[in-house]
XYZ file of C-alpha atoms in Angstrom:
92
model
C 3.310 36.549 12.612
C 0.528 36.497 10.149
C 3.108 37.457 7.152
C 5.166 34.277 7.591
C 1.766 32.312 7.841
C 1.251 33.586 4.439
C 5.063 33.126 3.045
C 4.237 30.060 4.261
C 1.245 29.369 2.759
C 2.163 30.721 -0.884
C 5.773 28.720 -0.413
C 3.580 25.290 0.039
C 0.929 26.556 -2.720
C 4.608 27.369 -5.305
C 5.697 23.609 -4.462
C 2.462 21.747 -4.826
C 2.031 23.466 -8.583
C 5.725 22.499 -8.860
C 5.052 18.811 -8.388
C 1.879 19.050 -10.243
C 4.292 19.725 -12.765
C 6.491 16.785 -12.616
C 4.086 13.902 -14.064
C 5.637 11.097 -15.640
C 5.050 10.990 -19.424
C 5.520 8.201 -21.801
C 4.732 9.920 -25.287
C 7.643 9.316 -27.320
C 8.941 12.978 -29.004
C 11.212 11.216 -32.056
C 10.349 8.043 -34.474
C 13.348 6.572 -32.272
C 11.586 7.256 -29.429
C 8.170 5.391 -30.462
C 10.187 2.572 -32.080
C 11.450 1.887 -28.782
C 8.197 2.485 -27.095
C 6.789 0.114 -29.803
C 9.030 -2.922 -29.000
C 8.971 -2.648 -26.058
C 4.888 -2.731 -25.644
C 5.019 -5.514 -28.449
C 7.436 -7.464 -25.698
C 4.708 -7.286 -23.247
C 1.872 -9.588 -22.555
C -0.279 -6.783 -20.590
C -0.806 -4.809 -23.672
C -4.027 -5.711 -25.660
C -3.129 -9.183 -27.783
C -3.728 -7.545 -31.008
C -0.377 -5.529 -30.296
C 1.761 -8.382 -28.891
C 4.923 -9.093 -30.908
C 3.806 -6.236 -33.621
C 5.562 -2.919 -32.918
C 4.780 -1.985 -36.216
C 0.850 -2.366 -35.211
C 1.667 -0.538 -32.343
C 3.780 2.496 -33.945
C 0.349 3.042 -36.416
C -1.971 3.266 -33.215
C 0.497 5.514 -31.840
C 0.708 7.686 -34.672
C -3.051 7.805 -35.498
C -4.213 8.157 -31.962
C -1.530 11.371 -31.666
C -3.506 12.586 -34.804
C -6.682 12.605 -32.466
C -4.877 13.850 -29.415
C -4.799 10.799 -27.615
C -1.588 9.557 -25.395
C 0.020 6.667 -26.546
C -1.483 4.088 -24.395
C -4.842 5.821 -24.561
C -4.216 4.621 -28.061
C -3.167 1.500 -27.898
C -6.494 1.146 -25.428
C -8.968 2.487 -28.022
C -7.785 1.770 -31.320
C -9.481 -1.527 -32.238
C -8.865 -3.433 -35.699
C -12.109 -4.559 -37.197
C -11.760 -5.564 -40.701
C -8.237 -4.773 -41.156
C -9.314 -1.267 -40.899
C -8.298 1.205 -37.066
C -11.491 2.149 -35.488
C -11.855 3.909 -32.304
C -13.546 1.901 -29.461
C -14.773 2.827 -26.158
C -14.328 6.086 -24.552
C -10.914 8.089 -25.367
């Protein structure tokens, strides 16, 4: 009795690390990829207006916030223009 408790318990333990597992990730893993990702975040009108309509804005946040170990809309979140210049805002 006690054994299958504990199959049990390990089986549910095996499943929930499994699921863990299974996160849904938007960081784009070829230029393709970000160009993509880039226009379609420029499309969107939820994205921070500095980035609407410029995937090319977007693609250099990407790229610099990877450089800093940031995802890409961790990025696009933190990476303010001031000046002309990419700064890092907030909390990352």
């Amino acid at each position: 009795m006690y054994e299958h408790a504990d199959s049990h318990i390990q089986l549910e333990k095996a499943m929930s690390a499994l699921v863990e597992k299974q996160t849904f990730d938007l960081t784009p893993r070829s230029l393709d990829e970000v160009m993509k990702f880039a226009e379609l975040m420029a499309s969107s009108s939820i994205v921070p207006k500095e980035f609407i309509g410029k995937p090319g804005n977007i693609l250099v946040a990407i790229q610099w916030g990877m450089e800093l170990g940031l995802k890409p809309m961790q990025a696009m979140q933190n990476i303010a223009v001031i000046n002309g210049r990419p700064s890092l805002w907030g909390t990352p």
